[in-house]
Amino acid sequence: MSLVKIRNALFVAETRNLRAHKYVFSKPIANFDVDRPSAGTGKAFYAITGPQKLAFLNVVAAKYIPDPPLGRVYPQFSDTHRSDQIQYLNFMENSGLDKVHMAARYESYSYKGTLEMKDDVNSVINYVTGANNYNSNTVVAENDTYVQKLCELFGLDELRNKWINSLSNGQMRRARISKALINKPQLIVIDDPFLGLDPRATEKVSELLRRIALELDAGMVLGLRIQDKVPDWVDNLAYVDESGLTACGPKSTARLVIEERHKEELKLHKTREALSEEIAFVEVAPQAINSTTTVDDPIIEFSNAYVSYRGTDVLKNFTWRIQRGSRWRILGENGLGKTTILLLLTADHPQLWRSVVSIDGTLRKTGQGVSYFDVNNRIGISLPELHATVPPRAYAHDVVYNGLVRDIGNLNFKFKYKFSGDQNELPKEAQNLLKVFAPELAKIRHLRFHELTVSQQKLVLFLRAAIKNPDILILDEAFSCMDDEVLMNKCHEYIAQEMPKTTVLAIGHIDWEVPVHEHVITLHGDPQRGYSFATRAKAKVNKGEQR
């Protein structure tokens, strides 16, 4: 007996759309089943891809309404307990996390003692077990054997007493997956489970999902991008577009259909992937890359910067001089301080006062130098947390224009840029940006942020960061969720060709997701909090080259 069975069903996102026949897909979903692994049918594990994968995941997870009503059924779940049996994890949503100021992510917990933090409602262990939700009737005891196993498997043992908002992007993803599994669901639906994870963590999480699904005898449906590698243990692959489910079956068969439909995109992906593998970087001594000869016009300087949380060093004796107009990639496993470095620059990190950071020779110290707003007027930033910060009903174009509003910082979306609507009133660089991306913006002009696809949301946040023509462009996993690689490539080309004077600092675990760069800094995570530098072996970076 199937966990979920769909037969000849159309779907609507809201009840009011039933009468208007405003369906999510233009054609009915004819046939789709997810079974338990123990059934032996080979229909327990699915990867869903395509431009409408998120909509289909909503269908499987009972978020959308079927027409006819019995077009989708869950034969093994009772209606009263269905929500406990199905776990849907969509990383675009906050899932109960507070929309706190970004700085809180890094330090609000750090002055609490161990015992106090253990009892804090927002600790990692309380988040995972549900104890941070006073309305929850399904809190699981933290000493439960299954809870302890989850924490151990997903690398949360050492993090269990940390404040949940203090976790890095990758750590947060592991915590949210653990929370989704805490009540032993029978149908697990996860969109983009591996994005934001470093390669080692990706392999580990993939294997853990397989093990947990087999242990729970649960069906699992994963949302992946077209170019993503499908885990070996996933049996089936399905493709979803605006018309509905257009290909579904064993991976080898469905992959042929997808490759035929996306020849150009996959060809581009293979080309860019090959380029990234060909380009070599050679390690350079810190004293050489930080010398006044190498960096004769520094825009950013870290001098023995230091950040520590409850006795654990994150940055220690960190020195880095960044040449104006240079392009950098910041590497390191999850939780080693990559985003911390960027938030020191924007003054969104409370331990800025402990670190010597200069921008254009002006010291960034509390009560000294330029103000928080002065500095952020010159910085454009796109990072994963912004998805949860944007008001969901804000229109896409208002979010883009918000980047032109001065003196509000980079994390504030409450203010609209005021102008008549005539783009000739905008700065020259902004006019150029809007002209280049006019075709993409025309498609989403009348859509609200929450109605956009992941790729479109990523585009909007990138354009918001770039529209002010910033001196410094910070891209923290800015393109990590884009399944439209043609669009990603266009963004990369814009940076390379239209922003030659901008200093770019990018974080990304996958080579082809990161814009062209000449330098790499890698954080090692050893007790000395070591780091190393590397420079591109090629002497010249060609315009438009994508790695």
Coordinates of C-alpha atoms in Angstrom, one line a residue:
M1 CA 0.0 0.0 0.0
S2 CA 1.4 3.4 -1.0
L3 CA 2.3 6.2 1.3
V4 CA 0.9 8.7 -1.2
K5 CA -1.0 8.0 -4.4
I6 CA -1.9 10.5 -7.1
R7 CA -4.3 9.7 -9.9
N8 CA -5.5 12.1 -12.6
A9 CA -5.5 15.1 -10.3
L10 CA -5.2 18.8 -10.8
F11 CA -4.2 21.0 -7.9
V12 CA -4.8 24.5 -6.6
A13 CA -2.7 26.5 -4.1
E14 CA -5.8 28.1 -2.4
T15 CA -9.4 27.0 -1.9
R16 CA -10.7 30.2 -3.7
N17 CA -8.8 29.1 -6.8
L18 CA -11.0 26.0 -7.2
R19 CA -14.0 27.9 -8.5
A20 CA -11.8 29.9 -10.8
H21 CA -10.0 26.7 -12.0
K22 CA -6.7 28.4 -11.3
Y23 CA -4.6 25.3 -11.3
V24 CA -0.9 25.0 -10.3
F25 CA -0.2 22.8 -13.4
S26 CA -2.1 23.0 -16.7
K27 CA -2.4 19.2 -17.0
P28 CA -3.5 16.6 -14.4
I29 CA -0.9 14.5 -12.6
A30 CA -1.8 11.1 -14.1
N31 CA 0.1 8.7 -11.9
F32 CA 2.5 9.1 -9.0
D33 CA 3.2 6.8 -6.0
V34 CA 5.6 6.7 -3.1
D35 CA 5.9 3.5 -1.2
R36 CA 7.8 2.3 1.8
P37 CA 11.3 0.9 1.2
S38 CA 10.2 -2.5 2.7
A39 CA 7.5 -2.8 -0.1
G40 CA 10.3 -3.6 -2.5
T41 CA 8.6 -1.8 -5.4
G42 CA 11.6 0.6 -6.1
K43 CA 9.3 3.6 -5.5
A44 CA 10.5 4.7 -2.1
F45 CA 13.1 7.3 -3.0
Y46 CA 12.5 10.1 -5.6
A47 CA 14.5 13.1 -6.9
I48 CA 12.3 15.8 -8.3
T49 CA 13.7 18.4 -10.7
G50 CA 12.6 20.9 -13.2
P51 CA 11.3 24.5 -13.2
Q52 CA 8.3 23.6 -11.1
K53 CA 9.8 21.1 -8.7
L54 CA 8.9 23.2 -5.6
A55 CA 5.2 23.2 -6.7
F56 CA 5.3 19.5 -7.0
L57 CA 6.9 19.0 -3.6
N58 CA 4.0 21.1 -2.2
V59 CA 1.6 18.7 -3.9
V60 CA 3.3 15.6 -2.4
A61 CA 3.5 17.2 1.1
A62 CA -0.3 18.0 1.1
K63 CA 0.2 21.8 0.8
Y64 CA -2.0 22.1 -2.3
I65 CA -5.6 21.0 -2.7
P66 CA -6.5 18.2 -5.1
D67 CA -9.3 18.3 -7.7
P68 CA -11.1 15.9 -7.5
P69 CA -10.7 15.6 -3.7
L70 CA -9.7 11.9 -3.9
G71 CA -7.2 12.5 -6.7
R72 CA -4.5 12.4 -4.0
V73 CA -4.7 10.1 -1.1
Y74 CA -2.5 8.9 1.8
P75 CA -3.7 5.4 2.3
Q76 CA -1.6 4.7 5.4
F77 CA -2.2 8.0 7.2
S78 CA -5.3 9.1 9.1
D79 CA -6.4 12.6 8.5
T80 CA -6.0 13.6 12.2
H81 CA -2.3 12.5 12.3
R82 CA -1.3 13.3 8.7
S83 CA 0.8 16.3 9.7
D84 CA 2.8 14.2 12.1
Q85 CA 3.5 11.5 9.4
I86 CA 4.5 13.9 6.7
Q87 CA 7.6 16.2 7.2
Y88 CA 8.2 18.9 4.6
L89 CA 11.4 20.9 4.7
N90 CA 11.7 23.9 2.5
F91 CA 14.7 26.0 3.3
M92 CA 13.1 29.2 1.8
E93 CA 11.0 29.3 5.0
N94 CA 12.0 30.2 8.5
S95 CA 10.5 27.1 10.1
G96 CA 9.9 28.7 13.5
L97 CA 13.2 30.7 13.7
D98 CA 13.0 34.2 14.9
K99 CA 13.7 37.0 12.4
V100 CA 16.3 38.6 14.6
H101 CA 18.9 41.1 13.6
M102 CA 21.8 39.5 11.8
A103 CA 24.3 40.4 14.6
A104 CA 22.3 38.3 17.0
R105 CA 23.3 35.2 15.0
Y106 CA 26.8 35.7 16.0
E107 CA 26.9 36.7 19.6
S108 CA 23.7 37.1 21.6
Y109 CA 24.3 33.7 23.2
S110 CA 28.0 34.0 23.8
Y111 CA 27.9 35.6 27.2
K112 CA 25.6 33.0 28.8
G113 CA 27.1 30.2 30.9
T114 CA 26.8 26.6 30.0
L115 CA 24.0 25.8 32.5
E116 CA 22.0 29.0 31.5
M117 CA 22.4 28.2 27.8
K118 CA 21.3 24.6 28.3
D119 CA 18.0 25.9 29.6
D120 CA 17.6 28.6 27.0
V121 CA 14.5 28.0 25.0
N122 CA 16.4 28.9 21.8
S123 CA 19.2 26.4 22.2
V124 CA 19.9 24.0 19.4
I125 CA 18.7 20.9 21.3
N126 CA 15.5 22.7 22.3
Y127 CA 14.9 23.7 18.6
V128 CA 15.5 20.1 17.4
T129 CA 13.2 18.5 20.0
G130 CA 10.5 21.1 19.7
A131 CA 10.9 22.5 23.2
N132 CA 11.3 26.0 21.8
N133 CA 7.7 25.9 20.7
Y134 CA 5.4 26.5 23.7
N135 CA 2.4 25.4 21.5
S136 CA 3.9 22.1 20.6
N137 CA 2.3 18.9 21.9
T138 CA 5.1 16.7 20.5
V139 CA 8.2 17.7 22.4
V140 CA 10.7 14.9 22.5
A141 CA 12.9 14.4 25.5
E142 CA 16.5 15.4 24.8
N143 CA 17.8 12.2 26.5
D144 CA 15.7 10.1 24.2
T145 CA 17.9 7.5 22.4
Y146 CA 16.7 8.5 19.0
V147 CA 17.3 12.2 19.7
Q148 CA 20.9 11.4 20.8
K149 CA 21.4 9.4 17.7
L150 CA 20.2 12.2 15.4
C151 CA 22.5 14.7 17.2
E152 CA 25.4 12.4 16.8
L153 CA 24.7 11.5 13.2
F154 CA 24.2 15.1 12.1
G155 CA 27.2 16.5 14.0
L156 CA 25.1 18.5 16.5
D157 CA 26.5 17.0 19.7
E158 CA 29.0 19.8 20.2
L159 CA 26.4 22.4 19.1
R160 CA 23.4 21.3 21.3
N161 CA 23.8 24.1 23.9
K162 CA 24.5 26.9 21.4
W163 CA 21.8 29.4 20.5
I164 CA 20.1 28.3 17.3
N165 CA 20.5 31.6 15.5
S166 CA 24.2 31.5 16.1
L167 CA 24.8 28.5 13.7
S168 CA 26.4 28.9 10.3
N169 CA 24.4 28.2 7.2
G170 CA 25.5 24.7 6.9
Q171 CA 25.1 23.9 10.6
M172 CA 21.6 25.4 10.5
R173 CA 20.7 23.2 7.5
R174 CA 21.8 20.0 9.5
A175 CA 19.8 21.2 12.5
R176 CA 16.7 21.7 10.5
I177 CA 16.9 18.3 8.8
S178 CA 17.3 16.8 12.3
K179 CA 14.2 18.7 13.5
A180 CA 12.2 17.4 10.5
L181 CA 13.2 13.8 11.4
I182 CA 12.6 14.1 15.2
N183 CA 9.0 12.7 15.2
K184 CA 9.9 9.8 12.9
P185 CA 7.8 10.8 9.9
Q186 CA 6.8 8.2 7.3
L187 CA 7.0 10.5 4.3
I188 CA 9.9 12.9 4.2
V189 CA 10.0 15.7 1.6
I190 CA 13.1 18.0 1.4
D191 CA 13.8 20.7 -1.1
D192 CA 17.5 21.2 -1.9
P193 CA 18.9 19.3 1.1
F194 CA 22.5 19.7 0.1
L195 CA 22.8 23.4 -0.9
G196 CA 25.0 25.4 1.4
L197 CA 26.9 22.3 2.6
D198 CA 30.6 21.8 1.9
P199 CA 31.4 18.7 -0.1
R200 CA 32.3 16.5 2.8
A201 CA 29.1 17.5 4.6
T202 CA 27.1 16.8 1.4
E203 CA 28.3 13.2 1.2
K204 CA 27.6 12.7 4.9
V205 CA 24.1 14.2 4.9
S206 CA 23.2 12.2 1.8
E207 CA 24.3 8.9 3.5
L208 CA 22.5 9.9 6.7
L209 CA 19.2 10.5 4.9
R210 CA 19.4 7.1 3.3
R211 CA 20.1 5.4 6.6
I212 CA 17.3 7.2 8.5
A213 CA 14.8 6.5 5.7
L214 CA 15.6 2.8 5.8
E215 CA 15.5 2.7 9.6
L216 CA 12.1 4.5 9.7
D217 CA 10.9 2.6 6.6
A218 CA 9.9 6.0 5.3
G219 CA 9.5 7.2 1.7
M220 CA 11.7 10.2 0.8
V221 CA 11.2 12.8 -2.0
L222 CA 14.1 15.2 -2.6
G223 CA 14.0 18.4 -4.7
L224 CA 17.2 18.9 -6.8
R225 CA 18.4 21.1 -9.5
I226 CA 18.7 19.8 -13.1
Q227 CA 22.5 19.9 -12.9
D228 CA 22.8 18.3 -9.5
K229 CA 24.1 14.8 -9.0
V230 CA 21.3 12.5 -7.9
P231 CA 22.4 10.4 -4.9
D232 CA 23.2 6.8 -5.8
W233 CA 20.6 5.4 -3.4
V234 CA 17.7 7.4 -5.0
D235 CA 15.9 5.1 -7.4
N236 CA 13.6 7.4 -9.4
L237 CA 13.9 10.8 -11.1
A238 CA 10.9 13.0 -12.1
Y239 CA 10.8 16.2 -14.1
V240 CA 8.1 18.9 -13.5
D241 CA 7.4 21.9 -15.6
E242 CA 4.4 24.3 -16.0
S243 CA 2.2 21.5 -17.5
G244 CA 2.9 19.1 -14.7
L245 CA 4.8 15.8 -14.3
T246 CA 6.3 15.2 -17.8
A247 CA 8.8 12.5 -17.0
C248 CA 8.9 10.0 -14.1
G249 CA 10.7 6.7 -13.7
P250 CA 14.0 5.0 -13.1
K251 CA 16.9 7.5 -13.0
S252 CA 18.6 6.2 -16.2
T253 CA 15.4 6.6 -18.3
A254 CA 14.2 9.9 -16.9
R255 CA 17.7 11.4 -17.2
L256 CA 17.6 10.9 -21.0
V257 CA 14.3 12.9 -21.2
I258 CA 15.7 15.7 -19.1
E259 CA 19.0 15.8 -21.0
E260 CA 17.1 16.1 -24.3
R261 CA 15.0 19.0 -23.1
H262 CA 17.9 20.9 -21.5
K263 CA 20.7 20.3 -24.0
E264 CA 21.9 23.9 -24.0
E265 CA 21.7 24.4 -20.3
L266 CA 23.5 21.1 -19.5
K267 CA 26.1 21.9 -22.2
L268 CA 26.7 25.2 -20.6
H269 CA 27.0 23.5 -17.2
K270 CA 29.6 21.0 -18.5
T271 CA 31.6 23.7 -20.1
R272 CA 31.7 25.8 -16.9
E273 CA 32.4 22.8 -14.8
A274 CA 35.3 21.8 -17.0
L275 CA 36.7 25.4 -16.9
S276 CA 36.6 25.4 -13.1
E277 CA 38.6 22.1 -13.0
E278 CA 41.2 23.4 -15.5
I279 CA 42.1 26.5 -13.6
A280 CA 44.8 26.1 -11.0
F281 CA 45.6 28.2 -7.9
V282 CA 49.0 28.3 -6.4
E283 CA 49.5 28.9 -2.7
V284 CA 51.1 32.2 -1.7
A285 CA 52.7 33.1 1.6
P286 CA 50.6 35.4 3.7
Q287 CA 53.5 38.0 4.0
A288 CA 53.7 38.1 0.2
I289 CA 50.0 38.5 -0.5
N290 CA 49.6 41.1 2.3
S291 CA 52.7 43.1 1.4
T292 CA 52.5 46.8 0.4
T293 CA 54.1 45.8 -2.9
T294 CA 51.4 43.4 -3.8
V295 CA 48.6 45.5 -2.3
D296 CA 49.5 49.1 -3.1
D297 CA 45.9 50.3 -2.9
P298 CA 44.1 48.4 -0.2
I299 CA 40.3 48.9 0.2
I300 CA 40.0 46.5 3.2
E301 CA 42.6 45.6 5.9
F302 CA 42.3 43.1 8.7
S303 CA 45.1 43.5 11.2
N304 CA 45.3 40.7 13.8
A305 CA 41.5 40.4 14.0
Y306 CA 40.1 38.3 16.8
V307 CA 36.7 36.8 17.3
S308 CA 35.9 34.3 20.1
Y309 CA 32.7 32.7 21.3
R310 CA 32.7 31.4 24.9
G311 CA 36.4 30.6 24.9
T312 CA 36.4 29.1 21.4
D313 CA 38.4 31.1 18.9
V314 CA 36.8 31.6 15.5
L315 CA 39.4 34.1 14.1
K316 CA 42.8 34.5 15.7
N317 CA 45.6 36.9 14.6
F318 CA 43.8 37.2 11.3
T319 CA 45.6 39.6 8.9
W320 CA 44.3 40.2 5.4
R321 CA 44.9 43.1 3.0
I322 CA 42.6 43.3 0.0
Q323 CA 43.5 45.2 -3.1
R324 CA 40.8 47.6 -4.5
G325 CA 39.0 45.9 -7.4
S326 CA 40.3 42.4 -6.7
R327 CA 38.1 39.3 -6.7
W328 CA 38.2 36.8 -3.9
R329 CA 36.7 33.5 -2.9
I330 CA 36.5 32.5 0.8
L331 CA 36.7 28.8 1.4
G332 CA 36.4 26.6 4.5
E333 CA 34.1 24.0 6.0
N334 CA 30.8 25.0 7.6
G335 CA 31.1 26.9 10.9
L336 CA 34.7 28.1 10.5
G337 CA 33.9 31.8 10.3
K338 CA 33.6 32.6 6.6
T339 CA 30.4 34.7 7.1
T340 CA 31.8 36.1 10.3
I341 CA 34.6 37.8 8.2
L342 CA 32.0 39.4 6.0
L343 CA 29.8 40.6 8.8
L344 CA 32.9 42.3 10.4
L345 CA 33.1 44.3 7.3
T346 CA 29.5 45.5 7.3
A347 CA 29.6 46.2 11.1
D348 CA 26.8 43.7 11.7
H349 CA 29.1 41.7 14.0
P350 CA 29.1 42.8 17.7
Q351 CA 32.7 41.8 18.2
L352 CA 33.9 44.3 15.7
W353 CA 35.3 46.3 18.6
R354 CA 37.8 43.5 19.3
S355 CA 39.2 43.5 15.8
V356 CA 41.2 46.0 13.8
V357 CA 39.4 46.4 10.5
S358 CA 39.9 49.3 8.1
I359 CA 38.1 50.3 5.0
D360 CA 39.9 52.8 2.8
G361 CA 42.3 53.5 5.7
T362 CA 39.5 54.4 8.1
L363 CA 39.4 52.3 11.2
R364 CA 36.2 50.4 11.9
K365 CA 35.9 50.8 15.7
T366 CA 33.0 51.5 17.9
G367 CA 32.7 55.2 18.3
Q368 CA 35.4 55.9 15.8
G369 CA 35.7 56.5 12.1
V370 CA 32.7 56.5 9.7
S371 CA 29.3 55.4 10.7
Y372 CA 27.6 52.0 10.2
F373 CA 25.4 53.6 7.5
D374 CA 28.2 55.4 5.7
V375 CA 30.1 52.1 5.2
N376 CA 27.0 50.1 4.2
N377 CA 26.1 52.7 1.6
R378 CA 29.2 51.5 -0.2
I379 CA 28.6 47.8 0.2
G380 CA 26.2 45.5 -1.6
I381 CA 25.4 42.2 0.0
S382 CA 23.4 39.0 -0.8
L383 CA 23.3 36.1 1.6
P384 CA 20.8 33.3 2.5
E385 CA 19.4 34.9 5.6
L386 CA 17.9 37.7 3.5
H387 CA 15.3 35.4 2.0
A388 CA 13.6 35.2 5.4
T389 CA 14.0 39.0 6.0
V390 CA 12.3 40.3 2.9
P391 CA 8.6 41.0 3.5
P392 CA 6.9 38.2 1.6
R393 CA 4.3 40.4 0.0
A394 CA 6.9 43.0 -1.2
Y395 CA 6.9 43.3 -5.0
A396 CA 10.0 42.1 -6.8
H397 CA 10.9 45.4 -8.3
D398 CA 10.5 47.2 -4.9
V399 CA 13.1 44.8 -3.4
V400 CA 15.5 45.6 -6.2
Y401 CA 15.1 49.4 -5.9
N402 CA 15.5 49.1 -2.1
G403 CA 19.2 48.7 -2.8
L404 CA 19.3 52.4 -3.8
V405 CA 17.9 53.6 -0.5
R406 CA 20.7 55.2 1.5
D407 CA 21.4 55.3 5.2
I408 CA 19.4 52.2 6.2
G409 CA 22.0 49.4 6.0
N410 CA 21.9 46.3 3.9
L411 CA 19.5 44.3 6.0
N412 CA 16.5 46.7 6.0
F413 CA 13.7 46.1 3.5
K414 CA 11.1 48.4 5.0
F415 CA 11.9 51.5 2.9
K416 CA 10.9 52.0 -0.7
Y417 CA 13.1 54.0 -3.1
K418 CA 11.1 57.0 -4.0
F419 CA 11.1 58.2 -7.6
S420 CA 8.5 58.8 -10.3
G421 CA 9.1 55.5 -12.0
D422 CA 11.1 57.0 -14.8
Q423 CA 14.4 55.0 -14.9
N424 CA 16.2 58.1 -16.4
E425 CA 16.1 59.5 -12.8
L426 CA 18.2 56.6 -11.6
P427 CA 22.1 56.6 -11.4
K428 CA 23.7 55.6 -14.7
E429 CA 25.0 52.3 -13.3
A430 CA 21.5 51.4 -12.1
Q431 CA 20.0 52.2 -15.5
N432 CA 22.5 49.9 -17.1
L433 CA 21.8 47.1 -14.7
L434 CA 18.0 47.3 -15.2
K435 CA 18.5 47.4 -19.0
V436 CA 20.7 44.3 -19.0
F437 CA 18.2 42.3 -16.9
A438 CA 15.1 43.9 -18.4
P439 CA 13.8 40.5 -19.9
E440 CA 14.1 38.8 -16.5
L441 CA 12.5 41.6 -14.6
A442 CA 9.6 41.9 -17.0
K443 CA 8.5 38.4 -16.2
I444 CA 8.3 39.1 -12.4
R445 CA 7.5 42.8 -12.2
H446 CA 4.0 42.2 -10.8
L447 CA 4.9 39.2 -8.6
R448 CA 5.5 39.4 -4.9
F449 CA 8.7 38.0 -3.4
H450 CA 7.0 34.9 -2.0
E451 CA 5.6 34.1 -5.4
L452 CA 9.0 33.9 -7.0
T453 CA 11.0 30.7 -7.7
V454 CA 14.2 30.2 -5.8
S455 CA 16.2 31.3 -8.9
Q456 CA 14.1 34.5 -9.2
Q457 CA 14.5 35.3 -5.6
K458 CA 18.3 34.9 -5.9
L459 CA 18.3 37.2 -8.9
V460 CA 16.3 39.9 -7.1
L461 CA 18.6 39.8 -4.1
F462 CA 21.7 40.0 -6.4
L463 CA 20.3 42.9 -8.4
R464 CA 19.5 44.7 -5.1
A465 CA 23.1 44.3 -4.1
A466 CA 24.5 45.4 -7.4
I467 CA 22.2 48.2 -8.3
K468 CA 24.0 50.7 -6.1
N469 CA 27.3 50.0 -8.0
P470 CA 29.0 49.2 -4.6
D471 CA 32.7 49.6 -3.9
I472 CA 32.5 46.2 -2.2
L473 CA 30.2 43.3 -3.3
I474 CA 29.6 40.5 -0.8
L475 CA 28.1 37.3 -2.2
D476 CA 27.6 34.7 0.5
E477 CA 26.1 31.6 -1.3
A478 CA 24.4 34.2 -3.5
F479 CA 23.9 31.7 -6.4
S480 CA 23.7 28.5 -4.4
C481 CA 20.0 27.8 -5.0
M482 CA 19.8 28.8 -8.6
D483 CA 18.6 26.0 -10.8
D484 CA 18.7 28.3 -13.9
E485 CA 22.3 28.2 -14.8
V486 CA 21.9 30.4 -17.8
L487 CA 20.6 33.1 -15.5
M488 CA 23.5 32.4 -13.1
N489 CA 26.0 32.8 -15.9
K490 CA 24.4 36.1 -16.9
C491 CA 24.9 37.4 -13.3
H492 CA 28.5 36.3 -13.3
E493 CA 29.1 37.9 -16.7
Y494 CA 27.6 41.2 -15.4
I495 CA 30.0 41.2 -12.5
A496 CA 33.0 40.5 -14.8
Q497 CA 32.1 43.0 -17.5
E498 CA 30.1 45.8 -15.9
M499 CA 31.6 46.0 -12.4
P500 CA 35.4 46.1 -13.1
K501 CA 36.2 48.5 -10.2
T502 CA 34.2 46.6 -7.6
T503 CA 35.9 44.5 -5.0
V504 CA 34.2 41.1 -4.8
L505 CA 34.2 38.7 -1.9
A506 CA 32.3 35.5 -2.6
I507 CA 31.5 32.4 -0.5
G508 CA 30.5 29.2 -2.3
H509 CA 31.2 25.5 -1.9
I510 CA 30.7 24.6 -5.6
D511 CA 33.2 26.0 -8.1
W512 CA 30.8 26.9 -10.9
E513 CA 28.5 28.8 -8.6
V514 CA 31.2 31.3 -7.7
P515 CA 31.9 34.3 -10.0
V516 CA 35.3 34.6 -11.7
H517 CA 38.0 35.3 -9.1
E518 CA 41.8 35.7 -8.9
H519 CA 42.4 34.9 -5.3
V520 CA 41.3 32.4 -2.6
I521 CA 41.6 32.5 1.1
T522 CA 41.0 29.2 2.9
L523 CA 40.1 28.9 6.6
H524 CA 41.4 25.6 8.1
G525 CA 39.7 25.3 11.4
D526 CA 42.8 24.0 13.3
P527 CA 43.4 25.0 16.9
Q528 CA 45.5 27.9 15.7
R529 CA 42.7 29.0 13.5
G530 CA 45.0 28.9 10.5
Y531 CA 44.3 30.2 7.1
S532 CA 46.1 30.2 3.7
F533 CA 46.1 32.2 0.5
A534 CA 46.3 31.1 -3.1
T535 CA 46.4 33.1 -6.4
R536 CA 45.2 32.1 -9.8
A537 CA 48.0 30.6 -11.9
K538 CA 46.8 32.4 -15.0
A539 CA 48.3 35.8 -15.2
K540 CA 45.3 37.3 -16.9
V541 CA 41.6 36.9 -16.3
N542 CA 39.6 37.3 -19.5
K543 CA 36.4 39.3 -19.4
G544 CA 33.3 37.1 -19.2
E545 CA 35.3 34.0 -18.3
Q546 CA 33.3 32.1 -15.7
R547 CA 36.0 30.6 -13.4

